[in-house]
mmCIF file of C-alpha atoms (C1' of nucleotides) in Angstrom:
data_model
loop_
_atom_site.group_PDB
_atom_site.id
_atom_site.type_symbol
_atom_site.label_atom_id
_atom_site.label_comp_id
_atom_site.label_asym_id
_atom_site.label_seq_id
_atom_site.Cartn_x
_atom_site.Cartn_y
_atom_site.Cartn_z
ATOM 1 C CA MET A 1 0.195 0.540 0.077
ATOM 2 C CA ASP A 2 2.509 2.746 1.091
ATOM 3 C CA LYS A 3 5.329 2.973 -2.082
ATOM 4 C CA GLN A 4 8.621 3.625 -0.003
ATOM 5 C CA PRO A 5 7.177 7.582 0.591
ATOM 6 C CA GLU A 6 10.744 7.995 3.011
ATOM 7 C CA LEU A 7 12.704 7.535 0.122
ATOM 8 C CA CYS A 8 11.534 10.617 -1.769
ATOM 9 C CA ARG A 9 12.708 12.589 0.733
ATOM 10 C CA VAL A 10 15.405 13.580 -0.773
ATOM 11 C CA GLU A 11 12.837 15.129 -3.585
ATOM 12 C CA ASP A 12 12.160 17.857 -0.899
ATOM 13 C CA ALA A 13 15.711 18.889 0.310
ATOM 14 C CA LEU A 14 16.031 18.916 -4.069
ATOM 15 C CA ASN A 15 13.001 20.490 -5.233
ATOM 16 C CA ILE A 16 14.637 23.735 -2.657
ATOM 17 C CA LEU A 17 18.187 23.363 -4.497
ATOM 18 C CA VAL A 18 17.344 22.730 -7.858
ATOM 19 C CA GLY A 19 16.081 25.597 -10.323
ATOM 20 C CA LYS A 20 19.011 26.616 -12.515
ATOM 21 C CA TRP A 21 19.763 29.829 -10.292
ATOM 22 C CA LYS A 22 18.945 28.998 -6.750
ATOM 23 C CA PRO A 23 22.325 27.049 -5.370
ATOM 24 C CA ILE A 24 24.524 30.158 -6.781
ATOM 25 C CA ILE A 25 21.517 32.619 -5.150
ATOM 26 C CA LEU A 26 21.848 31.006 -2.497
ATOM 27 C CA LEU A 27 25.774 30.722 -2.390
ATOM 28 C CA VAL A 28 26.411 34.307 -2.501
ATOM 29 C CA LEU A 29 23.994 35.281 0.374
ATOM 30 C CA LEU A 30 25.008 32.232 2.736
ATOM 31 C CA GLN A 31 28.998 33.746 1.676
ATOM 32 C CA GLU A 32 28.401 37.975 1.356
ATOM 33 C CA GLY A 33 26.044 38.267 3.607
ATOM 34 C CA THR A 34 22.744 40.016 2.867
ATOM 35 C CA LYS A 35 21.967 41.807 -0.559
ATOM 36 C CA ARG A 36 19.707 44.028 -2.177
ATOM 37 C CA PHE A 37 17.745 42.972 -5.625
ATOM 38 C CA SER A 38 19.729 44.793 -7.887
ATOM 39 C CA ASP A 39 23.195 43.568 -6.113
ATOM 40 C CA LEU A 40 22.152 39.931 -6.323
ATOM 41 C CA LYS A 41 21.318 40.405 -10.041
ATOM 42 C CA ARG A 42 25.118 42.008 -10.364
ATOM 43 C CA ARG A 43 26.293 38.909 -8.986
ATOM 44 C CA VAL A 44 24.369 36.536 -10.695
ATOM 45 C CA PRO A 45 25.383 36.678 -14.446
ATOM 46 C CA GLY A 46 22.908 36.198 -17.231
ATOM 47 C CA ILE A 47 20.045 36.396 -14.455
ATOM 48 C CA THR A 48 16.660 37.773 -15.816
ATOM 49 C CA GLN A 49 14.537 40.385 -13.437
ATOM 50 C CA LYS A 50 11.745 37.301 -13.515
ATOM 51 C CA MET A 51 13.368 34.578 -12.554
ATOM 52 C CA LEU A 52 15.573 36.471 -10.014
ATOM 53 C CA THR A 53 12.051 37.669 -9.198
ATOM 54 C CA ASN A 54 10.891 33.903 -8.986
ATOM 55 C CA GLN A 55 13.296 31.864 -7.247
ATOM 56 C CA LEU A 56 14.000 34.888 -5.172
ATOM 57 C CA ARG A 57 10.201 34.185 -3.854
ATOM 58 C CA GLU A 58 10.068 30.055 -4.159
ATOM 59 C CA LEU A 59 13.124 30.497 -1.395
ATOM 60 C CA GLU A 60 10.927 33.061 1.377
ATOM 61 C CA GLU A 61 8.102 31.068 0.337
ATOM 62 C CA GLU A 62 9.656 27.815 1.621
ATOM 63 C CA ASP A 63 11.744 30.432 4.714
ATOM 64 C CA ILE A 64 15.158 29.890 3.792
ATOM 65 C CA ILE A 65 15.294 33.688 2.790
ATOM 66 C CA THR A 66 13.320 36.902 3.689
ATOM 67 C CA ARG A 67 12.797 40.189 2.375
ATOM 68 C CA LYS A 68 12.807 42.835 3.748
ATOM 69 C CA VAL A 69 11.311 46.042 1.672
ATOM 70 C CA TYR A 70 12.639 49.627 2.741
ATOM 71 C CA PRO A 71 8.755 52.454 2.350
ATOM 72 C CA GLN A 72 11.780 54.735 0.246
ATOM 73 C CA VAL A 73 11.763 55.970 -3.487
ATOM 74 C CA PRO A 74 13.696 54.374 -5.763
ATOM 75 C CA PRO A 75 12.411 51.225 -4.489
ATOM 76 C CA LYS A 76 15.072 49.481 -1.690
ATOM 77 C CA VAL A 77 14.692 45.606 -1.055
ATOM 78 C CA GLU A 78 17.017 43.787 0.970
ATOM 79 C CA TYR A 79 17.113 39.405 1.071
ATOM 80 C CA SER A 80 18.830 37.184 3.854
ATOM 81 C CA ILE A 81 19.678 33.752 4.554
ATOM 82 C CA THR A 82 17.262 32.788 7.440
ATOM 83 C CA GLU A 83 18.511 30.562 9.962
ATOM 84 C CA TYR A 84 17.228 28.460 9.102
ATOM 85 C CA GLY A 85 18.228 28.478 5.619
ATOM 86 C CA LYS A 86 21.666 28.430 6.642
ATOM 87 C CA THR A 87 20.737 24.381 8.045
ATOM 88 C CA LEU A 88 21.395 23.973 3.826
ATOM 89 C CA GLU A 89 24.746 25.435 4.319
ATOM 90 C CA PRO A 90 26.414 21.916 4.566
ATOM 91 C CA ILE A 91 24.649 20.199 1.972
ATOM 92 C CA LEU A 92 25.463 23.421 -0.203
ATOM 93 C CA ILE A 93 29.253 22.559 0.306
ATOM 94 C CA ALA A 94 29.411 19.347 0.618
ATOM 95 C CA MET A 95 27.708 19.724 -2.930
ATOM 96 C CA HIS A 96 29.406 22.012 -3.906
ATOM 97 C CA GLU A 97 33.113 20.220 -3.129
ATOM 98 C CA TRP A 98 31.636 16.671 -4.906
ATOM 99 C CA GLY A 99 30.671 18.661 -8.028
ATOM 100 C CA THR A 100 34.595 20.600 -7.901
ATOM 101 C CA ALA A 101 35.462 17.061 -7.990
ATOM 102 C CA HIS A 102 33.164 15.447 -10.211
ATOM 103 C CA THR A 103 34.600 18.421 -13.047
ATOM 104 C CA ILE A 104 38.265 17.021 -12.457
ATOM 105 C CA HIS A 105 37.034 13.219 -13.134
ATOM 106 C CA LYS A 106 34.884 13.535 -16.137
ATOM 107 C CA MET A 107 38.475 15.557 -16.705
ATOM 108 C CA LYS A 108 39.997 12.892 -16.251
ATOM 109 C CA LYS A 109 38.508 10.420 -18.815
ATOM 110 C CA ALA A 110 38.571 12.639 -20.830
ATOM 111 C CA GLN A 111 41.872 12.633 -21.180
ATOM 112 C CA GLN A 112 42.275 9.259 -21.057
ATOM 113 C CA GLN A 113 39.833 8.825 -24.024
ATOM 114 C CA SER A 114 42.230 10.622 -26.098
ATOM 115 C CA HIS A 115 45.031 8.747 -25.016
ATOM 116 C CA GLN A 116 43.577 5.003 -26.111
ATOM 117 C CA PRO A 117 41.337 6.080 -28.517
ATOM 118 C CA SER A 118 38.996 2.708 -29.547
ATOM 119 C CA MET B 1 36.501 38.716 -16.173
ATOM 120 C CA ASP B 2 36.719 35.191 -14.385
ATOM 121 C CA LYS B 3 33.059 35.566 -13.280
ATOM 122 C CA GLN B 4 32.745 33.333 -9.983
ATOM 123 C CA PRO B 5 33.132 29.922 -11.892
ATOM 124 C CA GLU B 6 33.165 28.161 -8.726
ATOM 125 C CA LEU B 7 30.538 29.175 -7.134
ATOM 126 C CA CYS B 8 28.970 26.931 -10.262
ATOM 127 C CA ARG B 9 30.469 23.873 -9.294
ATOM 128 C CA VAL B 10 27.351 23.067 -7.231
ATOM 129 C CA GLU B 11 25.730 22.908 -10.418
ATOM 130 C CA ASP B 12 27.412 19.518 -11.389
ATOM 131 C CA ALA B 13 26.429 17.759 -8.243
ATOM 132 C CA LEU B 14 22.905 18.651 -9.081
ATOM 133 C CA ASN B 15 23.063 17.886 -12.157
ATOM 134 C CA ILE B 16 23.481 14.260 -11.635
ATOM 135 C CA LEU B 17 20.870 14.410 -8.809
ATOM 136 C CA VAL B 18 18.054 16.029 -10.239
ATOM 137 C CA GLY B 19 15.436 15.203 -12.443
ATOM 138 C CA LYS B 20 12.957 13.726 -10.738
ATOM 139 C CA TRP B 21 13.698 9.892 -11.109
ATOM 140 C CA LYS B 22 17.134 10.162 -10.288
ATOM 141 C CA PRO B 23 17.703 10.139 -6.235
ATOM 142 C CA ILE B 24 14.868 7.754 -5.748
ATOM 143 C CA ILE B 25 16.748 5.328 -8.220
ATOM 144 C CA LEU B 26 20.457 5.885 -6.262
ATOM 145 C CA LEU B 27 18.901 5.230 -3.571
ATOM 146 C CA VAL B 28 17.674 2.310 -4.024
ATOM 147 C CA LEU B 29 20.743 0.894 -6.092
ATOM 148 C CA LEU B 30 22.570 2.191 -2.833
ATOM 149 C CA GLN B 31 20.919 0.828 -0.402
ATOM 150 C CA GLU B 32 19.296 -2.809 -2.221
ATOM 151 C CA GLY B 33 22.189 -3.145 -4.165
ATOM 152 C CA THR B 34 22.159 -4.739 -8.696
ATOM 153 C CA LYS B 35 19.148 -4.417 -9.772
ATOM 154 C CA ARG B 36 17.359 -5.393 -13.432
ATOM 155 C CA PHE B 37 15.554 -3.102 -15.652
ATOM 156 C CA SER B 38 12.381 -4.306 -14.847
ATOM 157 C CA ASP B 39 12.584 -4.460 -10.926
ATOM 158 C CA LEU B 40 14.078 -0.786 -11.190
ATOM 159 C CA LYS B 41 10.796 -0.164 -12.802
ATOM 160 C CA ARG B 42 8.946 -1.871 -10.167
ATOM 161 C CA ARG B 43 10.786 -0.342 -7.238
ATOM 162 C CA VAL B 44 10.208 3.103 -8.431
ATOM 163 C CA PRO B 45 6.268 4.106 -8.734
ATOM 164 C CA GLY B 46 5.030 5.969 -11.942
ATOM 165 C CA ILE B 47 7.965 6.155 -13.560
ATOM 166 C CA THR B 48 7.195 5.552 -17.246
ATOM 167 C CA GLN B 49 10.204 3.101 -19.173
ATOM 168 C CA LYS B 50 10.976 5.986 -21.777
ATOM 169 C CA MET B 51 12.087 8.269 -17.922
ATOM 170 C CA LEU B 52 13.960 4.663 -16.493
ATOM 171 C CA THR B 53 16.157 4.527 -19.386
ATOM 172 C CA ASN B 54 17.053 7.602 -19.576
ATOM 173 C CA GLN B 55 18.053 8.178 -16.312
ATOM 174 C CA LEU B 56 20.486 5.099 -16.263
ATOM 175 C CA ARG B 57 21.761 6.520 -19.433
ATOM 176 C CA GLU B 58 22.811 9.737 -17.823
ATOM 177 C CA LEU B 59 23.612 7.913 -14.790
ATOM 178 C CA GLU B 60 25.768 5.957 -16.875
ATOM 179 C CA GLU B 61 27.571 8.679 -19.359
ATOM 180 C CA GLU B 62 28.397 9.844 -15.632
ATOM 181 C CA ASP B 63 30.090 6.458 -14.379
ATOM 182 C CA ILE B 64 27.312 6.667 -11.642
ATOM 183 C CA ILE B 65 26.561 3.500 -11.957
ATOM 184 C CA THR B 66 26.640 0.031 -14.510
ATOM 185 C CA ARG B 67 24.615 -1.218 -17.123
ATOM 186 C CA LYS B 68 25.669 -5.130 -17.433
ATOM 187 C CA VAL B 69 23.886 -7.139 -20.253
ATOM 188 C CA TYR B 70 23.496 -10.398 -20.367
ATOM 189 C CA PRO B 71 23.245 -11.929 -24.166
ATOM 190 C CA GLN B 72 19.800 -14.140 -23.208
ATOM 191 C CA VAL B 73 16.538 -14.490 -24.476
ATOM 192 C CA PRO B 74 14.388 -12.407 -22.892
ATOM 193 C CA PRO B 75 16.831 -9.508 -21.741
ATOM 194 C CA LYS B 76 18.203 -9.298 -18.411
ATOM 195 C CA VAL B 77 20.028 -5.859 -18.256
ATOM 196 C CA GLU B 78 21.444 -5.185 -14.563
ATOM 197 C CA TYR B 79 21.999 -1.721 -13.165
ATOM 198 C CA SER B 80 24.529 -1.270 -10.048
ATOM 199 C CA ILE B 81 26.719 1.830 -8.666
ATOM 200 C CA THR B 82 29.587 2.164 -9.519
ATOM 201 C CA GLU B 83 32.763 2.906 -6.632
ATOM 202 C CA TYR B 84 31.987 5.971 -7.953
ATOM 203 C CA GLY B 85 28.816 6.301 -7.073
ATOM 204 C CA LYS B 86 28.752 5.666 -3.857
ATOM 205 C CA THR B 87 31.020 8.450 -3.152
ATOM 206 C CA LEU B 88 27.929 10.109 -3.298
ATOM 207 C CA GLU B 89 25.751 9.271 -1.058
ATOM 208 C CA PRO B 90 26.757 10.638 1.756
ATOM 209 C CA ILE B 91 25.295 14.092 -0.190
ATOM 210 C CA LEU B 92 21.852 11.698 -1.093
ATOM 211 C CA ILE B 93 21.500 10.725 2.883
ATOM 212 C CA ALA B 94 22.149 14.615 3.749
ATOM 213 C CA MET B 95 19.364 15.799 1.513
ATOM 214 C CA HIS B 96 17.272 13.157 2.887
ATOM 215 C CA GLU B 97 18.033 13.796 6.482
ATOM 216 C CA TRP B 98 17.166 17.016 5.486
ATOM 217 C CA GLY B 99 14.249 16.975 3.803
ATOM 218 C CA THR B 100 12.675 15.733 6.150
ATOM 219 C CA ALA B 101 13.313 17.994 9.135
ATOM 220 C CA HIS B 102 11.704 20.146 6.153
ATOM 221 C CA THR B 103 8.417 18.563 5.933
ATOM 222 C CA ILE B 104 8.301 18.407 9.078
ATOM 223 C CA HIS B 105 9.429 22.056 9.521
ATOM 224 C CA LYS B 106 6.324 22.555 6.607
ATOM 225 C CA MET B 107 4.165 20.580 8.798
ATOM 226 C CA LYS B 108 4.838 22.837 12.051
ATOM 227 C CA LYS B 109 4.611 26.113 9.853
ATOM 228 C CA ALA B 110 0.686 24.715 8.000
ATOM 229 C CA GLN B 111 -0.526 23.922 12.267
ATOM 230 C CA GLN B 112 0.658 27.383 13.242
ATOM 231 C CA GLN B 113 -1.069 29.243 10.157
ATOM 232 C CA SER B 114 -4.340 27.317 11.220
ATOM 233 C CA HIS B 115 -4.641 28.433 14.637
ATOM 234 C CA GLN B 116 -3.484 32.010 14.288
ATOM 235 C CA PRO B 117 -5.554 32.908 11.311
ATOM 236 C CA SER B 118 -4.442 36.316 10.056
ATOM 237 C "C1'" DT C 1 0.991 -20.993 -35.302
ATOM 238 C "C1'" DC C 2 0.479 -17.506 -31.581
ATOM 239 C "C1'" DC C 3 1.114 -16.161 -26.977
ATOM 240 C "C1'" DA C 4 4.412 -14.505 -23.541
ATOM 241 C "C1'" DA C 5 8.453 -12.483 -21.546
ATOM 242 C "C1'" DT C 6 12.082 -8.165 -21.192
ATOM 243 C "C1'" DA C 7 14.084 -4.858 -22.023
ATOM 244 C "C1'" DG C 8 13.842 -1.211 -25.035
ATOM 245 C "C1'" DT C 9 11.776 2.799 -29.442
ATOM 246 C "C1'" DA C 10 9.341 5.846 -31.634
ATOM 247 C "C1'" DT C 11 6.347 9.181 -31.880
ATOM 248 C "C1'" DC C 12 3.302 12.932 -30.109
ATOM 249 C "C1'" DA C 13 1.849 15.797 -26.178
ATOM 250 C "C1'" DT C 14 1.144 18.720 -22.734
ATOM 251 C "C1'" DT C 15 3.845 20.938 -18.827
ATOM 252 C "C1'" DA C 16 7.482 23.187 -16.341
ATOM 253 C "C1'" DT C 17 11.079 26.248 -17.490
ATOM 254 C "C1'" DG C 18 13.517 30.629 -18.988
ATOM 255 C "C1'" DT C 19 14.185 34.160 -22.072
ATOM 256 C "C1'" DA C 20 12.814 38.969 -24.651
ATOM 257 C "C1'" DT C 21 10.937 43.186 -24.312
ATOM 258 C "C1'" DA C 22 8.205 46.699 -22.736
ATOM 259 C "C1'" DC C 23 5.963 48.271 -18.942
ATOM 260 C "C1'" DT C 24 4.602 50.694 -14.335
ATOM 261 C "C1'" DA C 25 5.629 53.461 -9.541
ATOM 262 C "C1'" DT C 26 7.356 56.935 -7.399
ATOM 263 C "C1'" DG C 27 10.262 61.094 -5.895
ATOM 264 C "C1'" DA C 28 14.275 63.609 -6.474
ATOM 265 C "C1'" DT C 29 17.321 66.006 -9.727
ATOM 266 C "C1'" DA C 30 18.371 68.551 -14.195
ATOM 267 C "C1'" DT D 1 9.105 69.102 -17.553
ATOM 268 C "C1'" DA D 2 11.554 65.861 -19.027
ATOM 269 C "C1'" DT D 3 14.580 61.987 -16.893
ATOM 270 C "C1'" DC D 4 16.620 58.225 -13.776
ATOM 271 C "C1'" DA D 5 16.823 55.098 -10.570
ATOM 272 C "C1'" DT D 6 14.704 50.617 -8.230
ATOM 273 C "C1'" DA D 7 11.873 46.852 -7.816
ATOM 274 C "C1'" DG D 8 9.480 44.831 -9.847
ATOM 275 C "C1'" DT D 9 5.325 42.921 -13.084
ATOM 276 C "C1'" DA D 10 2.752 41.427 -17.580
ATOM 277 C "C1'" DT D 11 3.075 39.544 -22.137
ATOM 278 C "C1'" DA D 12 4.143 36.698 -25.273
ATOM 279 C "C1'" DC D 13 7.386 33.293 -26.841
ATOM 280 C "C1'" DA D 14 11.053 29.615 -27.377
ATOM 281 C "C1'" DT D 15 13.300 25.589 -25.290
ATOM 282 C "C1'" DA D 16 13.324 21.671 -22.759
ATOM 283 C "C1'" DA D 17 11.178 17.841 -19.596
ATOM 284 C "C1'" DT D 18 8.435 14.529 -18.628
ATOM 285 C "C1'" DG D 19 4.862 11.359 -19.963
ATOM 286 C "C1'" DA D 20 1.302 8.497 -22.560
ATOM 287 C "C1'" DT D 21 0.713 5.336 -26.130
ATOM 288 C "C1'" DA D 22 2.101 2.165 -29.303
ATOM 289 C "C1'" DC D 23 6.076 -0.349 -31.572
ATOM 290 C "C1'" DT D 24 9.707 -3.283 -32.293
ATOM 291 C "C1'" DA D 25 13.219 -7.317 -31.925
ATOM 292 C "C1'" DT D 26 14.158 -12.213 -30.302
ATOM 293 C "C1'" DT D 27 13.110 -17.259 -28.830
ATOM 294 C "C1'" DG D 28 11.181 -20.804 -25.716
ATOM 295 C "C1'" DG D 29 7.291 -22.963 -24.803
ATOM 296 C "C1'" DA D 30 1.263 -23.788 -25.565
#
DNA sequence: TCCAATAGTATCATTATGTATACTATGATA
DNA sequence: TATCATAGTATACATAATGATACTATTGGA
């Protein structure tokens, strides 16, 4: 009856980390602290306003970041990691390390193949 | 000039872990060992043959799993985690634990909101 | 001769995700 | 009065990911 739902909890972490832009947004906020919208946009080259807004809203919805609006003109909005969001840091770092090692792994594999053609 | 490429290595781990089905496929293979195609299909409810094939091919391409074909009729193909693939286990487990905690976090939040309506 | 079983492909439809571009509000400043 | 800046929203469009369904090859057995 019960289809091993416990195996699928990984998805919950994944859904927060994925989206082409979330990891880098989170790493920037973790490593560099609170940032305003336009600073984030500059810090994440290539992202469109729509996607940045979109990803920030999703992260806010999950309590990973907070959004603070200053009632000024021109507008000022600051985004920060929450304490809860900081609990993701070990995963982010583990993934970052694995990702780096994996990039090297792939380079080595590609080299071997160029030395030993089929 | 250089746009902090090191921040994006997370993506490499992510690209292997994501796809709606990869985490559960990997967890099944890690926890239950070698499995044939049809067993995996049964073990991952809801996946289509196309997606299972697709995800397995991508994992194989990255050296995370191996594919062993037995020249029989009807065909028999076995999939296993590689030693290299096993290096993903800590991340998978960390994500699984975080995901479980996060599910609880969301439940509590939902409860609070039902007790304190706006 | 026809069917069953396994491990797939092939084709098309649907959704999700991402991009491009234009547009808005406000008040300070030129 | 026109222009700038910020933090968006709205709209249309393009591409990629996923899903549903039907189909294939092989050969031992009914």
